[in-house]
PDB file of C-alpha atoms in Angstrom:
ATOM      1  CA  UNK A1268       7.300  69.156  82.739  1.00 38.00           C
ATOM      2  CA  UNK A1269       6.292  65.934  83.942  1.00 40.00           C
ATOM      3  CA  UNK A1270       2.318  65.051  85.182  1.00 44.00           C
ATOM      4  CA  UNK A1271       2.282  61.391  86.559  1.00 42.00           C
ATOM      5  CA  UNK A1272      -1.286  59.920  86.239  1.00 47.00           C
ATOM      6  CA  UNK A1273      -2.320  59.894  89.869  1.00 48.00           C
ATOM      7  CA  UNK A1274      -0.671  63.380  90.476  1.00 53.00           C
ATOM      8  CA  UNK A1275      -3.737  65.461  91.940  1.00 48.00           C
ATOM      9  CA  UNK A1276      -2.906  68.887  90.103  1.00 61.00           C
ATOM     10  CA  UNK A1277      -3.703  66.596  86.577  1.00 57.00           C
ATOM     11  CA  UNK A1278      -6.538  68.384  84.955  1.00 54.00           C
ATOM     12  CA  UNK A1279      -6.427  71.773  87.269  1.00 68.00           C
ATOM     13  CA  UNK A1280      -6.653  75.000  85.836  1.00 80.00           C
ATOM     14  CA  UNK A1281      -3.823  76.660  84.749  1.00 82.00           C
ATOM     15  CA  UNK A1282      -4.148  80.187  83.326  1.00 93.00           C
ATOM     16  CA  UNK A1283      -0.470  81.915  81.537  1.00 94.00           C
ATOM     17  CA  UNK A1284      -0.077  85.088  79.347  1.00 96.00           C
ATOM     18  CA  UNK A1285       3.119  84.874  77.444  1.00 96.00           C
ATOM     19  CA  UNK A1286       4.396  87.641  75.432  1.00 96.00           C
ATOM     20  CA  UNK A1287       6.976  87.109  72.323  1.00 94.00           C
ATOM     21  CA  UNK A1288       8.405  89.291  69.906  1.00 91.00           C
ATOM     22  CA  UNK A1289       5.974  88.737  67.479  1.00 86.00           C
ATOM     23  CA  UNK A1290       8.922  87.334  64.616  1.00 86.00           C
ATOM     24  CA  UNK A1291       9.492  83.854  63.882  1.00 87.00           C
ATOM     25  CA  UNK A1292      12.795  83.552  66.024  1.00 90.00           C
ATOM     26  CA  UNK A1293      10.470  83.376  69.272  1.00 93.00           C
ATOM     27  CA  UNK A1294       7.550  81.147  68.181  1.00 94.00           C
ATOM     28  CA  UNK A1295       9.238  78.104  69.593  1.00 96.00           C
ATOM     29  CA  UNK A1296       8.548  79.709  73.211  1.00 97.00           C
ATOM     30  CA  UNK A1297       4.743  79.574  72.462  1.00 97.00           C
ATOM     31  CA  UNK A1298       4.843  75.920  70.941  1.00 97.00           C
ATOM     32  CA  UNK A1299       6.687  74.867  73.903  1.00 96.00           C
ATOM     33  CA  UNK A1300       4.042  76.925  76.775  1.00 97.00           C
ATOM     34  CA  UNK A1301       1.836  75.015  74.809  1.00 96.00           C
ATOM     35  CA  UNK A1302       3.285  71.560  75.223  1.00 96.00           C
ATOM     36  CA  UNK A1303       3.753  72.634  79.044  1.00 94.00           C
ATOM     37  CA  UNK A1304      -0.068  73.789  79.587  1.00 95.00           C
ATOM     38  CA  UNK A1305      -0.744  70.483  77.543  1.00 94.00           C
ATOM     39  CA  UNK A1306       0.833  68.091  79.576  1.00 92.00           C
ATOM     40  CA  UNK A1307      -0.352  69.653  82.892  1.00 91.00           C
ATOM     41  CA  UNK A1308      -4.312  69.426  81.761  1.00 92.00           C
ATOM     42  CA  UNK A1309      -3.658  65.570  80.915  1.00 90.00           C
ATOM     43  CA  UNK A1310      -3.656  66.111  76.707  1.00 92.00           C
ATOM     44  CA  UNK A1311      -1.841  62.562  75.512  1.00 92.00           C
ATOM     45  CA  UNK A1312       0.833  62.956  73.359  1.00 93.00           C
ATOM     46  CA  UNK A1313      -0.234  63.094  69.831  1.00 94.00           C
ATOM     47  CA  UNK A1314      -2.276  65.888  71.103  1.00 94.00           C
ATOM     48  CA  UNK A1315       0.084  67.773  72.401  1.00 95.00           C
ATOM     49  CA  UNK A1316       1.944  67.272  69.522  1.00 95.00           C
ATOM     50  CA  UNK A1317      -1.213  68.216  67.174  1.00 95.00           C
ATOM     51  CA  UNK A1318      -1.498  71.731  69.400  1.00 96.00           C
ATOM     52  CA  UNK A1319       2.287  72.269  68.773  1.00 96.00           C
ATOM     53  CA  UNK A1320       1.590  72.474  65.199  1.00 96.00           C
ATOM     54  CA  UNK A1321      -1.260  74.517  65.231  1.00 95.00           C
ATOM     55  CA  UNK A1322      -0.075  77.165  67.661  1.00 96.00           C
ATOM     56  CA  UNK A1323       3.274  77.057  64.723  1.00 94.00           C
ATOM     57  CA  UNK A1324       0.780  77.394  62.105  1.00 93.00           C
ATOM     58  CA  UNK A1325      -1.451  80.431  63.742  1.00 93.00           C
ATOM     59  CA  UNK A1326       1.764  82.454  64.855  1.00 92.00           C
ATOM     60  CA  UNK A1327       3.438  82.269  61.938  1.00 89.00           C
ATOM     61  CA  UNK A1328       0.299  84.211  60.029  1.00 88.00           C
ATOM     62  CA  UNK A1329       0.333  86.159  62.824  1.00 86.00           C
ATOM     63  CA  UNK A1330       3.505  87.230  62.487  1.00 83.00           C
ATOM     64  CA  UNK A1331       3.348  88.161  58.672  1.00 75.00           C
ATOM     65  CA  UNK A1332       2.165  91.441  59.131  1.00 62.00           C
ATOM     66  CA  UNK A1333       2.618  92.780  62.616  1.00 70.00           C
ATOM     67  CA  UNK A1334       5.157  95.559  63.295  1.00 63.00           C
ATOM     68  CA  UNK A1335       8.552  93.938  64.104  1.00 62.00           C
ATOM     69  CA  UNK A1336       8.507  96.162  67.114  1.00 68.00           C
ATOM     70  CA  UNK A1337       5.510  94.343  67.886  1.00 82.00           C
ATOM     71  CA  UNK A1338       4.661  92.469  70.816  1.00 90.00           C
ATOM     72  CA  UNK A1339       2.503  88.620  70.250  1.00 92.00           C
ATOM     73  CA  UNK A1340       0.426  88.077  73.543  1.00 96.00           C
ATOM     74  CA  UNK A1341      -0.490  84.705  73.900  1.00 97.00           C
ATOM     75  CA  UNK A1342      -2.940  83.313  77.161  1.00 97.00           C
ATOM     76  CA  UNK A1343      -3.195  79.783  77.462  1.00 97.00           C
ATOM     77  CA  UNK A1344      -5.833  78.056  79.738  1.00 96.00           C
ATOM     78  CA  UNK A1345      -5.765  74.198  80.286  1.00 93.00           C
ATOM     79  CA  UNK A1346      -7.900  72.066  82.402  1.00 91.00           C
ATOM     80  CA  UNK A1347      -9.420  68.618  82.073  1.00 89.00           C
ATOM     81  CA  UNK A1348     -11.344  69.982  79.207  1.00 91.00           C
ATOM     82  CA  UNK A1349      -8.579  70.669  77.038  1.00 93.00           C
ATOM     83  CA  UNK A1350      -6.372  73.856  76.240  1.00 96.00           C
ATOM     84  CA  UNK A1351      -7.708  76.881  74.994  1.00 97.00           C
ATOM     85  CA  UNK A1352      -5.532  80.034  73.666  1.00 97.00           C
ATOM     86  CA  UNK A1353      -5.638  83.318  72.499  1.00 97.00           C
ATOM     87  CA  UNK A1354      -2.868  85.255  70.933  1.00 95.00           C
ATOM     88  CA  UNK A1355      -3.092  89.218  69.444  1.00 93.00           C
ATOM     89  CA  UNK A1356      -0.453  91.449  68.080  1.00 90.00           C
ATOM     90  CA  UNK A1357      -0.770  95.034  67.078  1.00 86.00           C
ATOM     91  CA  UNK A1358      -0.873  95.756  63.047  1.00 81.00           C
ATOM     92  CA  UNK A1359       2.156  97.680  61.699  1.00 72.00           C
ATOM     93  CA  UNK A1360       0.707 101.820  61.604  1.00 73.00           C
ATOM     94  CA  UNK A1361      -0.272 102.270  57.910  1.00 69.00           C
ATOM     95  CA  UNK A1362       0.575  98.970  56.557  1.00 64.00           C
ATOM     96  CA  UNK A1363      -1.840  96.765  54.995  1.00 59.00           C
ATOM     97  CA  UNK A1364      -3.187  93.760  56.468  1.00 64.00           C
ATOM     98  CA  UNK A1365      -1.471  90.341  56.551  1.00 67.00           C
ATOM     99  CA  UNK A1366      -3.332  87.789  54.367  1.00 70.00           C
ATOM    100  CA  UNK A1367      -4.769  85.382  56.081  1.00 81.00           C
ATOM    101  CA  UNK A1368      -4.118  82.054  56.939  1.00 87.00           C
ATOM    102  CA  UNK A1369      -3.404  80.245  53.361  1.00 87.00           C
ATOM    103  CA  UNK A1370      -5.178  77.217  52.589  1.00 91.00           C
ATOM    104  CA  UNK A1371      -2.654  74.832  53.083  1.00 91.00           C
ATOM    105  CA  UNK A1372      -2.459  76.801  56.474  1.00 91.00           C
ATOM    106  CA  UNK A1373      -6.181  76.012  57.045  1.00 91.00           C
ATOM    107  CA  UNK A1374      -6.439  72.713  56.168  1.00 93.00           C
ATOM    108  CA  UNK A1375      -3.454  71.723  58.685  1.00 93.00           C
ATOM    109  CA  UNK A1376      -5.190  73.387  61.423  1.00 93.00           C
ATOM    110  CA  UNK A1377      -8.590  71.458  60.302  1.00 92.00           C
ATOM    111  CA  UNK A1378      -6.717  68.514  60.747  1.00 92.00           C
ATOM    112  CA  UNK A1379      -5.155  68.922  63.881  1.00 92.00           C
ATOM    113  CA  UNK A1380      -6.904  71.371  66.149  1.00 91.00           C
ATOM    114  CA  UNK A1381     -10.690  70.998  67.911  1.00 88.00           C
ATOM    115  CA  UNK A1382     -11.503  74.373  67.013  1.00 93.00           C
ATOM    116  CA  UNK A1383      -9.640  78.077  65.518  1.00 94.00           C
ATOM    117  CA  UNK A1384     -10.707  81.160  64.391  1.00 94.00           C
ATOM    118  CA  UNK A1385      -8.412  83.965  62.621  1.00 92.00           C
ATOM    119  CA  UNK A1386      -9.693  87.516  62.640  1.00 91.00           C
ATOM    120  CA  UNK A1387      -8.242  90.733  61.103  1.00 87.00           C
ATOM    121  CA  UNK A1388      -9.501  94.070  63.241  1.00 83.00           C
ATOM    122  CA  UNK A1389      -8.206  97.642  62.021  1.00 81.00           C
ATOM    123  CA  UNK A1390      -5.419  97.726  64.648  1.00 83.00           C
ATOM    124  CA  UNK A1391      -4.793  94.238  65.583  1.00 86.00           C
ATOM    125  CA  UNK A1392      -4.663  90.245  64.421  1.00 89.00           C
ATOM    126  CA  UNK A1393      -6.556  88.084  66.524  1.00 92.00           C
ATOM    127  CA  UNK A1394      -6.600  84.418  67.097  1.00 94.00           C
ATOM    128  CA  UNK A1395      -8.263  81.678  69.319  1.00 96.00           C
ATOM    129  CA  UNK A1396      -7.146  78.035  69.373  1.00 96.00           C
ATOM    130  CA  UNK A1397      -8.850  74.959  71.216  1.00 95.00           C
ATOM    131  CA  UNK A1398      -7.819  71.605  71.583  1.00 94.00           C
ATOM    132  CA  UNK A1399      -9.919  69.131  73.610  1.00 91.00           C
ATOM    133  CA  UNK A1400      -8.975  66.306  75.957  1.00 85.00           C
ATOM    134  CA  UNK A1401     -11.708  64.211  75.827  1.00 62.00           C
ATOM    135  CA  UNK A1402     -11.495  63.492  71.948  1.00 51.00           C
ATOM    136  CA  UNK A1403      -9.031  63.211  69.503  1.00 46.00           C
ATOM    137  CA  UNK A1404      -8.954  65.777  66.350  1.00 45.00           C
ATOM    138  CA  UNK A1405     -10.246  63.690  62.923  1.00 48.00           C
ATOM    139  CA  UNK A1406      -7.667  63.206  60.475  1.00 44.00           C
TER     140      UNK A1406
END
């Protein structure tokens, strides 16, 4: 997908749930509705690299301890603000929780993303991802 600077939808909302397998095979579908919800609320391209890399990093601790019969949801919401997602899966019944996010894991995603959080409920894994327009992540 291709947004041309003086293409009016540039910026508009765009709300998408997307639901994977939650395994490692299918987290190159959320990495690329990320590049696409990206590039249609005006992110350059560094950033939209920088979110393809975080949304890697956050499934793939997501995946580490769902069930493989699991489902990851994933709802992406861009505008001229930036991109914002959420993705959940379901825990595996009786197993015990993933770890979370290593710190090599957490430092990459300090270095690239606006904003994360990674939470650990009794029946699910949670996450939430931002990645403003209007400023650049530090590195």
């Amino acid at each position: 997908m291709r947004c041309m600077p003086d293409d009016p939808d540039l910026g508009a909302v765009t709300e998408l749930t997307l639901v994977i397998p939650a395994a490692n095979d299918h987290i190159q579908f959320a990495r690329l509705m990320a590049s696409a919800v990206g590039t249609r609320a005006g992110l350059d391209y560094d950033t939209i690299e920088d979110l393809r890399i975080a949304v890697s990093e956050l499934c793939t601790s997501v995946t580490e301890g769902v069930t493989s019969a699991g489902d990851l949801t994933l709802t992406y919401r861009g505008d001229a603000t930036g991109v914002h997602i959420v993705g959940q899966a379901p825990l595996a019944p009786g197993s015990a929780a993933p770890v979370p996010p290593s710190e090599l894991t957490r430092q990459i995603l300090d270095a690239v993303a606006g904003g994360h959080t990674f939470e650990l409920g009794p029946a699910e894994v949670r996450f939430t991802l931002v990645m403003r327009a209007t400023a650049s992540p530090a590195r």
